[in-house]
Tab-separated table of C-alpha atoms in Angstrom:
chain	number	residue	atom	x	y	z
A	25	UNK	CA	-47.135	19.549	43.243
A	26	UNK	CA	-45.084	22.446	42.244
A	27	UNK	CA	-42.735	21.935	44.964
A	28	UNK	CA	-42.271	18.431	44.155
A	29	UNK	CA	-41.399	19.464	40.453
A	30	UNK	CA	-38.787	21.865	41.641
A	31	UNK	CA	-37.317	19.210	44.094
A	32	UNK	CA	-37.299	16.759	41.053
A	33	UNK	CA	-35.592	19.216	38.534
A	34	UNK	CA	-33.157	20.524	41.045
A	35	UNK	CA	-32.134	16.786	42.015
A	36	UNK	CA	-31.773	15.885	38.519
A	37	UNK	CA	-29.727	18.917	37.813
A	38	UNK	CA	-27.446	18.304	40.879
A	39	UNK	CA	-27.039	14.684	39.818
A	40	UNK	CA	-26.107	15.410	36.036
A	41	UNK	CA	-23.552	18.051	37.423
A	42	UNK	CA	-22.023	15.822	39.950
A	43	UNK	CA	-21.702	13.053	37.176
A	44	UNK	CA	-19.822	15.397	34.976
A	45	UNK	CA	-17.604	16.880	37.766
A	46	UNK	CA	-16.784	13.226	39.160
A	47	UNK	CA	-15.978	12.356	35.482
A	48	UNK	CA	-13.389	15.295	35.247
A	49	UNK	CA	-11.945	14.313	38.582
A	50	UNK	CA	-11.409	10.705	37.946
A	51	UNK	CA	-10.290	11.346	34.023
A	52	UNK	CA	-7.098	9.118	33.547
A	53	UNK	CA	-4.005	10.988	32.154
A	54	UNK	CA	-1.906	8.942	29.401
A	55	UNK	CA	1.626	9.730	29.134
A	56	UNK	CA	4.047	9.401	25.937
A	57	UNK	CA	7.194	8.489	27.275
A	58	UNK	CA	10.522	7.939	26.050
A	59	UNK	CA	14.142	6.560	27.039
A	60	UNK	CA	16.402	9.268	29.093
A	61	UNK	CA	18.471	9.577	26.141
A	62	UNK	CA	15.841	10.546	23.597
A	63	UNK	CA	16.815	13.687	21.747
A	64	UNK	CA	13.644	15.749	22.663
A	65	UNK	CA	12.244	16.652	25.994
A	66	UNK	CA	8.512	17.370	24.682
A	67	UNK	CA	6.601	16.145	21.604
A	68	UNK	CA	3.356	17.304	20.132
A	69	UNK	CA	0.298	15.115	19.265
A	70	UNK	CA	0.925	15.626	15.395
A	71	UNK	CA	4.603	14.257	15.884
A	72	UNK	CA	3.252	11.363	17.996
A	73	UNK	CA	0.933	10.589	15.156
A	74	UNK	CA	3.719	10.697	12.640
A	75	UNK	CA	5.792	8.388	14.661
A	76	UNK	CA	3.065	5.795	15.162
A	77	UNK	CA	1.895	6.171	11.504
A	78	UNK	CA	5.568	5.274	10.293
A	79	UNK	CA	6.016	8.806	8.777
A	80	UNK	CA	8.713	9.698	11.146
A	81	UNK	CA	11.095	7.204	11.853
A	82	UNK	CA	14.398	9.159	12.853
A	83	UNK	CA	14.540	12.024	15.155
A	84	UNK	CA	18.153	13.871	15.142
A	85	UNK	CA	20.602	10.922	14.565
A	86	UNK	CA	18.483	8.364	16.428
A	87	UNK	CA	16.332	5.816	15.027
A	88	UNK	CA	13.080	6.043	16.799
A	89	UNK	CA	11.658	2.822	18.052
A	90	UNK	CA	7.984	3.349	18.867
A	91	UNK	CA	6.355	0.527	21.201
A	92	UNK	CA	2.731	-0.217	21.873
A	93	UNK	CA	0.829	-2.113	24.644
A	94	UNK	CA	-0.952	-5.489	24.274
A	95	UNK	CA	-3.247	-4.201	27.085
A	96	UNK	CA	-6.554	-3.459	25.438
A	97	UNK	CA	-7.896	-0.761	27.678
A	98	UNK	CA	-4.826	1.528	27.207
A	99	UNK	CA	-4.155	0.650	23.842
A	100	UNK	CA	-7.630	1.546	22.700
A	101	UNK	CA	-7.405	4.731	24.602
A	102	UNK	CA	-4.241	5.611	22.537
A	103	UNK	CA	-5.410	4.524	19.379
A	104	UNK	CA	-8.871	6.391	19.694
A	105	UNK	CA	-7.963	9.525	21.492
A	106	UNK	CA	-4.386	10.123	20.340
A	107	UNK	CA	-4.219	8.674	16.882
A	108	UNK	CA	-7.925	9.557	15.899
A	109	UNK	CA	-8.623	6.074	14.776
A	110	UNK	CA	-10.206	2.841	15.389
A	111	UNK	CA	-8.355	-0.322	16.489
A	112	UNK	CA	-9.155	-2.224	13.273
A	113	UNK	CA	-8.364	1.059	11.239
A	114	UNK	CA	-5.070	1.282	12.761
A	115	UNK	CA	-4.364	-2.320	12.198
A	116	UNK	CA	-5.493	-2.027	8.554
A	117	UNK	CA	-3.302	0.994	8.164
A	118	UNK	CA	-0.329	-0.957	9.244
A	119	UNK	CA	-0.845	-3.928	6.915
A	120	UNK	CA	-0.907	-1.506	4.183
A	121	UNK	CA	1.987	0.507	5.286
A	122	UNK	CA	4.142	-2.413	5.863
A	123	UNK	CA	3.355	-3.982	2.398
A	124	UNK	CA	4.053	-0.690	0.684
A	125	UNK	CA	6.924	0.534	2.344
A	126	UNK	CA	8.527	-2.148	4.420
A	127	UNK	CA	8.211	0.187	7.502
A	128	UNK	CA	8.064	-1.847	10.814
A	129	UNK	CA	5.006	-1.476	12.759
A	130	UNK	CA	5.544	-0.421	16.524
A	131	UNK	CA	6.667	-3.201	18.701
A	132	UNK	CA	4.065	-4.798	21.000
A	133	UNK	CA	4.922	-5.053	24.749
A	134	UNK	CA	2.640	-6.880	27.194
A	135	UNK	CA	2.130	-4.384	30.010
A	136	UNK	CA	3.117	-0.990	31.129
A	137	UNK	CA	5.895	-2.229	33.285
A	138	UNK	CA	7.022	-4.382	30.383
A	139	UNK	CA	6.949	-1.463	28.145
A	140	UNK	CA	8.686	0.856	30.725
A	141	UNK	CA	11.422	-1.573	31.164
A	142	UNK	CA	12.064	-2.117	27.374
A	143	UNK	CA	11.797	1.698	26.928
A	144	UNK	CA	14.815	2.237	29.749
A	145	UNK	CA	16.816	-0.457	27.965
A	146	UNK	CA	16.351	0.812	24.503
A	147	UNK	CA	18.067	4.033	22.788
A	148	UNK	CA	15.353	5.886	20.775
A	149	UNK	CA	12.446	3.785	22.298
A	150	UNK	CA	9.158	5.631	22.754
A	151	UNK	CA	5.743	4.491	24.149
A	152	UNK	CA	2.999	5.391	26.177
A	153	UNK	CA	1.609	4.555	29.633
A	154	UNK	CA	-0.748	5.763	32.431
A	155	UNK	CA	0.817	8.668	34.030
A	156	UNK	CA	0.202	6.886	37.528
A	157	UNK	CA	2.606	3.970	36.335
A	158	UNK	CA	5.530	6.486	35.382
A	159	UNK	CA	5.586	8.947	38.129
A	160	UNK	CA	8.725	7.383	39.912
A	161	UNK	CA	10.459	5.794	37.069
A	162	UNK	CA	14.003	7.082	36.681
A	163	UNK	CA	15.183	5.804	33.278
A	164	UNK	CA	12.573	7.458	31.256
A	165	UNK	CA	11.116	11.020	30.676
A	166	UNK	CA	7.695	12.013	29.905
A	167	UNK	CA	7.377	13.987	26.495
A	168	UNK	CA	3.707	14.603	26.522
A	169	UNK	CA	0.575	14.128	28.824
A	170	UNK	CA	-2.968	13.765	27.725
A	171	UNK	CA	-6.298	13.386	29.540
A	172	UNK	CA	-8.141	10.670	27.973
A	173	UNK	CA	-11.120	10.250	29.954
A	174	UNK	CA	-12.123	6.854	31.747
B	16	UNK	CA	17.390	-27.471	-10.191
B	17	UNK	CA	14.212	-25.228	-10.500
B	18	UNK	CA	12.403	-27.576	-7.777
B	19	UNK	CA	15.371	-27.400	-5.547
B	20	UNK	CA	15.415	-23.752	-5.758
B	21	UNK	CA	11.598	-23.511	-4.884
B	22	UNK	CA	12.141	-25.829	-1.981
B	23	UNK	CA	15.085	-23.746	-0.754
B	24	UNK	CA	12.996	-20.743	-0.808
B	25	UNK	CA	10.153	-22.311	1.048
B	26	UNK	CA	12.308	-23.507	3.743
B	27	UNK	CA	13.728	-19.875	4.058
B	28	UNK	CA	10.344	-18.771	4.100
B	29	UNK	CA	9.058	-21.206	6.823
B	30	UNK	CA	12.251	-20.535	8.999
B	31	UNK	CA	11.554	-16.629	8.607
B	32	UNK	CA	8.526	-17.057	9.977
B	33	UNK	CA	9.349	-19.402	12.991
B	34	UNK	CA	12.177	-16.569	13.538
B	35	UNK	CA	9.601	-13.718	13.566
B	36	UNK	CA	7.903	-15.316	16.451
B	37	UNK	CA	10.917	-14.669	18.630
B	38	UNK	CA	12.374	-11.505	16.800
B	39	UNK	CA	11.197	-7.877	15.955
B	40	UNK	CA	10.987	-9.289	12.456
B	41	UNK	CA	7.625	-8.822	10.370
B	42	UNK	CA	6.330	-11.689	8.058
B	43	UNK	CA	2.889	-11.137	6.430
B	44	UNK	CA	1.083	-12.218	3.398
B	45	UNK	CA	-2.010	-12.015	1.136
B	46	UNK	CA	-4.086	-14.547	-0.627
B	47	UNK	CA	-7.428	-14.691	-2.511
B	48	UNK	CA	-9.871	-16.833	-4.501
B	49	UNK	CA	-12.379	-15.762	-7.031
B	50	UNK	CA	-15.312	-16.931	-9.443
B	51	UNK	CA	-15.630	-15.226	-12.602
B	52	UNK	CA	-18.198	-15.649	-15.422
B	53	UNK	CA	-18.395	-13.921	-18.859
B	54	UNK	CA	-21.029	-13.715	-21.372
B	55	UNK	CA	-20.447	-16.008	-24.352
B	56	UNK	CA	-19.307	-13.086	-26.577
B	57	UNK	CA	-16.109	-12.344	-24.568
B	58	UNK	CA	-13.045	-12.361	-26.691
B	59	UNK	CA	-11.429	-15.093	-24.807
B	60	UNK	CA	-12.843	-18.391	-23.351
B	61	UNK	CA	-11.190	-18.076	-19.951
B	62	UNK	CA	-14.287	-17.078	-18.009
B	63	UNK	CA	-17.044	-18.287	-20.320
B	64	UNK	CA	-17.899	-21.364	-18.465
B	65	UNK	CA	-17.571	-19.574	-15.135
B	66	UNK	CA	-14.156	-20.139	-13.622
B	67	UNK	CA	-12.897	-20.590	-9.965
B	68	UNK	CA	-9.487	-19.697	-9.435
B	69	UNK	CA	-7.025	-19.100	-6.558
B	70	UNK	CA	-4.932	-15.863	-6.916
B	71	UNK	CA	-1.421	-15.699	-6.341
B	72	UNK	CA	-0.366	-16.294	-2.566
B	73	UNK	CA	1.822	-13.237	-1.565
B	74	UNK	CA	4.514	-13.841	1.223
B	75	UNK	CA	6.429	-10.912	2.412
B	76	UNK	CA	8.777	-10.059	5.012
B	77	UNK	CA	10.828	-7.077	6.075
B	78	UNK	CA	13.678	-6.430	8.707
B	79	UNK	CA	15.195	-3.123	9.876
B	80	UNK	CA	18.595	-3.080	11.362
B	81	UNK	CA	19.291	0.400	12.422
B	82	UNK	CA	20.045	2.203	9.026
B	83	UNK	CA	19.832	-1.033	6.964
B	84	UNK	CA	16.384	-2.371	5.901
B	85	UNK	CA	15.465	-5.526	3.811
B	86	UNK	CA	12.094	-6.223	2.034
B	87	UNK	CA	11.353	-9.684	0.237
B	88	UNK	CA	8.199	-10.336	-1.388
B	89	UNK	CA	7.737	-13.823	-2.661
B	90	UNK	CA	4.800	-14.870	-5.082
B	91	UNK	CA	3.445	-18.396	-5.143
B	92	UNK	CA	1.924	-18.251	-8.728
B	93	UNK	CA	-1.471	-20.087	-9.837
B	94	UNK	CA	1.116	-22.249	-11.904
B	95	UNK	CA	2.938	-23.343	-8.579
B	96	UNK	CA	6.082	-21.354	-9.299
B	97	UNK	CA	7.662	-19.265	-6.922
B	98	UNK	CA	8.869	-15.770	-8.094
B	99	UNK	CA	10.847	-12.950	-6.445
B	100	UNK	CA	8.172	-10.064	-6.752
B	101	UNK	CA	10.119	-7.465	-4.650
B	102	UNK	CA	13.576	-8.022	-3.144
B	103	UNK	CA	15.670	-4.973	-1.860
B	104	UNK	CA	18.239	-3.778	0.384
B	105	UNK	CA	18.116	-0.145	1.672
B	106	UNK	CA	19.989	2.361	3.682
B	107	UNK	CA	17.891	4.943	5.576
B	108	UNK	CA	20.166	8.369	5.767
B	109	UNK	CA	17.016	10.068	7.125
B	110	UNK	CA	13.272	10.138	6.518
B	111	UNK	CA	14.135	12.696	3.776
B	112	UNK	CA	16.442	10.246	2.121
B	113	UNK	CA	16.464	6.520	1.567
B	114	UNK	CA	18.654	4.468	-0.894
B	115	UNK	CA	17.250	1.122	-2.054
B	116	UNK	CA	18.902	-1.148	-4.412
B	117	UNK	CA	16.964	-4.228	-5.825
B	118	UNK	CA	13.721	-5.083	-7.600
B	119	UNK	CA	10.670	-2.673	-6.727
B	120	UNK	CA	7.254	-2.027	-7.838
B	121	UNK	CA	7.845	0.901	-10.348
B	122	UNK	CA	6.346	4.150	-8.630
B	123	UNK	CA	4.367	5.193	-11.652
B	124	UNK	CA	0.987	6.667	-10.258
B	125	UNK	CA	-0.231	5.521	-6.953
B	126	UNK	CA	-2.040	2.251	-7.660
B	127	UNK	CA	0.727	0.193	-8.802
B	128	UNK	CA	2.755	0.994	-5.542
B	129	UNK	CA	-0.170	0.752	-3.230
B	130	UNK	CA	-1.912	-2.536	-4.010
B	131	UNK	CA	-0.299	-4.662	-6.313
B	132	UNK	CA	-0.698	-8.180	-5.332
B	133	UNK	CA	-2.416	-7.102	-2.168
B	134	UNK	CA	-6.062	-8.130	-3.149
B	135	UNK	CA	-7.200	-7.428	0.312
B	136	UNK	CA	-5.956	-3.847	0.227
B	137	UNK	CA	-6.887	-3.292	-3.471
B	138	UNK	CA	-10.641	-1.553	-3.637
B	139	UNK	CA	-11.656	-3.747	-6.567
B	140	UNK	CA	-11.129	-7.298	-7.791
B	141	UNK	CA	-8.853	-6.332	-10.899
B	142	UNK	CA	-6.384	-3.923	-11.678
B	143	UNK	CA	-7.256	-1.116	-14.041
B	144	UNK	CA	-6.424	-2.135	-17.632
B	145	UNK	CA	-3.601	0.175	-18.099
B	146	UNK	CA	-1.976	-1.319	-14.988
B	147	UNK	CA	-2.051	-5.100	-15.848
B	148	UNK	CA	1.080	-6.870	-15.023
B	149	UNK	CA	3.968	-7.315	-17.765
B	150	UNK	CA	2.943	-11.115	-18.056
B	151	UNK	CA	-0.815	-10.285	-18.609
B	152	UNK	CA	-0.072	-8.171	-21.645
B	153	UNK	CA	0.499	-5.064	-19.495
B	154	UNK	CA	1.666	-1.872	-21.223
B	155	UNK	CA	3.786	-0.404	-18.580
B	156	UNK	CA	6.709	-1.830	-16.604
B	157	UNK	CA	5.265	-2.585	-13.324
B	158	UNK	CA	8.451	-3.791	-11.781
B	159	UNK	CA	11.953	-2.289	-12.048
B	160	UNK	CA	15.484	-3.728	-11.141
B	161	UNK	CA	17.930	-0.997	-10.113
B	162	UNK	CA	18.494	1.709	-7.497
B	163	UNK	CA	16.066	4.024	-6.021
B	164	UNK	CA	16.316	7.176	-3.952
B	165	UNK	CA	13.364	8.249	-2.230
B	166	UNK	CA	12.091	10.194	0.566
B	167	UNK	CA	9.323	12.239	2.336
B	168	UNK	CA	9.414	15.487	4.068
B	169	UNK	CA	6.853	17.463	6.230
B	170	UNK	CA	6.738	21.043	4.836
B	171	UNK	CA	4.435	24.090	5.674
B	172	UNK	CA	2.792	23.244	2.295
B	173	UNK	CA	2.164	19.590	3.249
B	174	UNK	CA	3.719	16.274	3.206
B	175	UNK	CA	6.010	15.801	0.343
B	176	UNK	CA	6.986	12.426	-1.250
B	177	UNK	CA	9.417	12.071	-3.773
B	178	UNK	CA	12.031	9.828	-5.615
B	179	UNK	CA	14.210	9.143	-8.671
B	180	UNK	CA	15.020	5.581	-9.943
B	181	UNK	CA	17.592	4.041	-12.392
B	182	UNK	CA	16.887	0.689	-13.501
B	183	UNK	CA	17.280	-1.731	-16.328
B	184	UNK	CA	14.933	-0.939	-18.960
B	185	UNK	CA	12.084	-3.254	-19.902
B	186	UNK	CA	12.615	-5.541	-22.925
B	187	UNK	CA	9.819	-7.610	-25.085
B	188	UNK	CA	9.880	-11.427	-24.719
B	189	UNK	CA	7.996	-14.432	-25.935
B	190	UNK	CA	5.459	-15.639	-23.570
B	191	UNK	CA	3.805	-18.696	-25.183
B	192	UNK	CA	2.548	-17.281	-28.385
B	193	UNK	CA	2.202	-13.570	-27.065
B	194	UNK	CA	4.971	-10.993	-26.975
B	195	UNK	CA	5.100	-9.572	-23.162
B	196	UNK	CA	7.035	-7.002	-21.499
B	197	UNK	CA	9.846	-8.269	-19.088
B	198	UNK	CA	11.356	-6.115	-16.372
B	199	UNK	CA	14.997	-7.330	-17.333
B	200	UNK	CA	15.846	-8.958	-13.948
B	201	UNK	CA	19.479	-9.626	-14.538
B	202	UNK	CA	20.796	-7.865	-17.172
B	203	UNK	CA	19.931	-4.940	-19.654
B	204	UNK	CA	19.546	-5.610	-23.457
B	205	UNK	CA	20.337	-2.063	-24.288
B	206	UNK	CA	23.137	0.357	-22.881
B	207	UNK	CA	20.485	3.014	-21.838
B	208	UNK	CA	19.096	2.747	-18.513
B	209	UNK	CA	15.538	3.547	-17.604
B	210	UNK	CA	14.982	6.465	-15.320
B	211	UNK	CA	11.665	7.227	-13.342
B	212	UNK	CA	10.690	9.886	-11.308
B	213	UNK	CA	7.777	10.448	-8.757
B	214	UNK	CA	6.604	13.523	-6.715
B	215	UNK	CA	3.432	13.999	-4.577
B	216	UNK	CA	2.091	16.394	-1.909
B	217	UNK	CA	-0.889	15.978	0.514
B	218	UNK	CA	-1.369	19.641	0.930
B	219	UNK	CA	-2.151	21.133	4.232
B	220	UNK	CA	-4.987	23.372	2.730
B	221	UNK	CA	-7.029	20.500	1.457
B	222	UNK	CA	-7.117	17.660	4.033
B	223	UNK	CA	-7.209	13.922	2.775
B	224	UNK	CA	-6.180	14.934	-0.801
B	225	UNK	CA	-3.021	13.672	-2.339
B	226	UNK	CA	-2.033	14.781	-5.821
B	227	UNK	CA	1.223	13.304	-7.826
B	228	UNK	CA	3.220	13.210	-11.022
B	229	UNK	CA	5.529	10.690	-12.248
B	230	UNK	CA	7.535	9.557	-15.204
B	231	UNK	CA	9.246	6.753	-16.723
B	232	UNK	CA	11.932	7.025	-19.700
B	233	UNK	CA	13.613	4.005	-21.358
B	234	UNK	CA	14.285	2.422	-24.610
B	235	UNK	CA	12.204	-0.850	-25.147
B	236	UNK	CA	13.479	-3.246	-27.636
B	237	UNK	CA	11.790	-6.509	-28.833
B	238	UNK	CA	14.101	-9.312	-27.873
B	239	UNK	CA	12.567	-12.108	-29.447
B	240	UNK	CA	13.894	-12.102	-32.888
B	241	UNK	CA	10.443	-13.029	-34.139
B	242	UNK	CA	9.478	-11.087	-37.349
B	243	UNK	CA	7.428	-9.435	-38.557
B	244	UNK	CA	6.737	-6.910	-35.722
B	245	UNK	CA	9.829	-6.002	-33.877
B	246	UNK	CA	9.596	-2.905	-31.866
B	247	UNK	CA	12.576	-0.673	-30.911
B	248	UNK	CA	11.402	2.574	-29.307
B	249	UNK	CA	12.360	5.415	-27.078
B	250	UNK	CA	9.558	5.388	-24.434
B	251	UNK	CA	8.293	8.358	-22.490
B	252	UNK	CA	5.309	7.713	-19.874
B	253	UNK	CA	4.023	10.550	-17.850
B	254	UNK	CA	1.264	10.005	-15.192
B	255	UNK	CA	-0.986	12.373	-13.174
B	256	UNK	CA	-2.663	10.839	-10.368
B	257	UNK	CA	-4.684	11.947	-7.293
B	258	UNK	CA	-6.680	10.514	-4.214
B	259	UNK	CA	-9.278	12.519	-2.364
B	260	UNK	CA	-11.260	11.308	0.702
B	261	UNK	CA	-13.696	13.843	1.928
B	262	UNK	CA	-15.944	12.012	4.584
B	263	UNK	CA	-17.166	8.707	3.434
B	264	UNK	CA	-16.274	9.134	-0.096
B	265	UNK	CA	-12.960	8.196	-1.612
B	266	UNK	CA	-12.064	9.272	-5.080
B	267	UNK	CA	-9.113	8.251	-6.810
B	268	UNK	CA	-7.887	8.728	-10.565
B	269	UNK	CA	-4.842	8.303	-12.685
B	270	UNK	CA	-3.953	9.640	-16.333
B	271	UNK	CA	-1.269	8.090	-18.328
B	272	UNK	CA	0.373	9.559	-21.439
B	273	UNK	CA	2.642	7.084	-23.265
B	274	UNK	CA	4.818	8.440	-26.199
B	275	UNK	CA	6.882	6.008	-28.239
B	276	UNK	CA	9.593	7.422	-30.684
B	277	UNK	CA	10.609	4.690	-33.182
B	278	UNK	CA	13.811	4.365	-34.983
B	279	UNK	CA	12.468	5.991	-38.104
B	280	UNK	CA	12.084	9.004	-35.614
B	281	UNK	CA	8.222	9.147	-35.981
B	282	UNK	CA	6.307	9.815	-32.673
B	283	UNK	CA	3.510	7.789	-31.631
B	284	UNK	CA	1.091	8.936	-28.688
B	285	UNK	CA	-1.467	6.866	-26.733
B	286	UNK	CA	-3.068	7.366	-23.398
B	287	UNK	CA	-5.173	5.721	-20.598
B	288	UNK	CA	-6.857	6.701	-17.370
B	289	UNK	CA	-9.233	5.478	-14.742
B	290	UNK	CA	-11.361	6.993	-12.206
B	291	UNK	CA	-12.510	5.266	-8.883
B	292	UNK	CA	-15.224	6.172	-6.489
B	293	UNK	CA	-15.764	4.144	-3.337
B	294	UNK	CA	-18.530	5.083	-0.617
B	295	UNK	CA	-18.080	3.682	2.989
B	296	UNK	CA	-21.803	3.170	3.438
B	297	UNK	CA	-20.873	1.586	6.862
B	298	UNK	CA	-17.482	0.237	8.071
B	299	UNK	CA	-18.608	-3.135	6.554
B	300	UNK	CA	-20.148	-2.157	3.219
B	301	UNK	CA	-18.344	-0.190	0.619
B	302	UNK	CA	-19.834	0.129	-2.968
B	303	UNK	CA	-17.826	1.220	-5.702
B	304	UNK	CA	-17.701	2.032	-9.140
B	305	UNK	CA	-14.500	2.184	-11.709
B	306	UNK	CA	-14.308	3.390	-15.086
B	307	UNK	CA	-11.134	2.742	-17.065
B	308	UNK	CA	-9.974	3.256	-20.691
B	309	UNK	CA	-7.103	2.779	-23.063
B	310	UNK	CA	-6.912	4.771	-26.233
B	311	UNK	CA	-4.114	3.006	-28.204
B	312	UNK	CA	-2.382	4.409	-31.463
B	313	UNK	CA	-2.782	1.395	-33.834
B	314	UNK	CA	0.211	2.398	-35.799
B	315	UNK	CA	2.554	2.379	-32.738
B	316	UNK	CA	5.116	-0.426	-33.467
B	317	UNK	CA	5.207	-0.987	-29.487
B	318	UNK	CA	1.615	-1.659	-29.221
B	319	UNK	CA	1.302	-3.646	-32.352
B	320	UNK	CA	4.084	-5.872	-30.955
B	321	UNK	CA	2.283	-6.357	-27.668
B	322	UNK	CA	-1.007	-6.589	-29.520
B	323	UNK	CA	-2.686	-3.787	-27.211
B	324	UNK	CA	-6.159	-2.953	-28.135
B	325	UNK	CA	-8.477	-0.071	-27.083
B	326	UNK	CA	-10.473	-0.932	-24.009
B	327	UNK	CA	-13.283	0.613	-22.178
B	328	UNK	CA	-14.441	-0.953	-19.066
B	329	UNK	CA	-17.171	0.091	-16.444
B	330	UNK	CA	-17.183	-1.794	-13.187
B	331	UNK	CA	-19.813	-1.702	-10.371
B	332	UNK	CA	-19.299	-3.355	-7.369
B	333	UNK	CA	-19.638	-3.813	-3.610
B	334	UNK	CA	-16.938	-4.917	-0.985
B	335	UNK	CA	-18.059	-6.505	2.374
B	336	UNK	CA	-15.273	-6.180	5.228
B	337	UNK	CA	-15.528	-9.452	7.087
B	338	UNK	CA	-12.769	-7.976	9.187
B	339	UNK	CA	-9.772	-5.564	8.878
B	340	UNK	CA	-7.975	-8.791	7.350
B	341	UNK	CA	-10.554	-10.156	4.997
B	342	UNK	CA	-13.165	-9.031	2.542
B	343	UNK	CA	-15.570	-10.328	0.089
B	344	UNK	CA	-16.153	-8.411	-3.327
B	345	UNK	CA	-18.868	-8.689	-5.956
B	346	UNK	CA	-18.609	-6.986	-9.548
B	347	UNK	CA	-20.435	-6.515	-12.590
B	348	UNK	CA	-18.232	-5.650	-15.458
B	349	UNK	CA	-19.149	-4.071	-18.945
B	350	UNK	CA	-16.235	-4.426	-21.212
B	351	UNK	CA	-15.548	-3.161	-24.610
B	352	UNK	CA	-12.288	-4.436	-26.420
B	353	UNK	CA	-11.336	-3.936	-29.796
B	354	UNK	CA	-15.012	-3.281	-30.802
B	355	UNK	CA	-16.249	-6.432	-29.031
B	356	UNK	CA	-18.732	-5.956	-26.283
B	357	UNK	CA	-19.280	-8.332	-23.367
B	358	UNK	CA	-20.182	-8.490	-19.440
B	359	UNK	CA	-18.406	-10.046	-16.651
B	360	UNK	CA	-19.586	-11.125	-13.241
B	361	UNK	CA	-17.079	-11.846	-10.434
B	362	UNK	CA	-16.911	-12.773	-6.813
B	363	UNK	CA	-13.531	-12.508	-4.663
B	364	UNK	CA	-12.561	-13.584	-1.263
B	365	UNK	CA	-9.444	-11.846	-0.108
B	366	UNK	CA	-7.399	-12.089	3.200
B	367	UNK	CA	-4.246	-10.671	4.812
B	368	UNK	CA	-2.358	-12.840	7.173
């Protein structure tokens, strides 16, 4: 009976630990990316927030052109994990911001590859994508990486 | 001629919407509808029978071409006319320095620039009494026509916002049988320009707090040539405002001090303030309470001309967010105006699109 109890507890512990470790192994990385000519080579989360909230629109002498994805999975991850908001909260924020100050919300692009292509062609463009999608892209640079879970 | 102009504006608006589908061009709007009932002792019969009303339809669009920006906001009023609510051209030197020229919402306090005609954004059904629009018998110039230098800067102390504006001063005109303020859209009826300033900080030390001060200095003259009351005053308005959102509670308040100096060099002082508490019970349900008050100096020729009286109003309400774009609000108001008391009950459905 004791042995059975021990085996059950040990087995449960092993199962929980393996789930946690696997989650860590498979946590996806999100990259904040920019056009090659972008004036900065790295960026902090607080600056990304400022850009995607319309508080920072110019860097150096370059107008920043933030872009976001229409793909719900990565968009949700970005808004929740990087921006610290909900999708609806973020949308409501932009309705208010646009009305009050006339500042344009980030331009929406369909997919990672569409966004990457647009960033390559647009001076001051900045966006986000899964790190796997941007590893071999020459026309962009990665400013920040962030593990965002699955 | 007016109908031709209205049709032209509508065509431009619809074209802009079509254009916005294929271009980095944003076209948005607000609309609302309401039902209001007041008790029989109300000082006007506007709501005594219980009145359905549609609010103004607000259509606005903006475009940003590198450093140049444009914002246009058109209001389709309840009488069917189309008014240019805001229209400005801007040049962005940097986030710290923007120049805008045109017609704006006067940056007095926070409410006037934050909500204005956007009822979906506004936490309550009505604006506070002190912030009524000019044509409704408002006591402040809610709109200005002129030039505005504004900016925002992140410092070690916090996020700073600031601005200074030079504009046509308001005048007093006839609207039906009432005298009301008018922002002087196309000319100025006196040589002195109105000057406004605003400054606010969101301090690093206290998260979710914003405090600000603003002011407006102008000469306001009765332009109606209708005796006996013909105000001509040098006006100074000072405003202190704050918003604070600790957790699920949102607090907001504004205090206005209005000083008018008449030609006789006599000074008159009046004040107004409001306080608002909203509580995010859930993401959907947001109860709120608004208390607002105006304390008017009855000897002031400016307020005599506008026929402004003391008001105390307490509003209890609840907002239900249907989605991030639409909400229902229900309110009960206890109103005391010029020693008369009554209650009002109101429902509003607001939408952003």
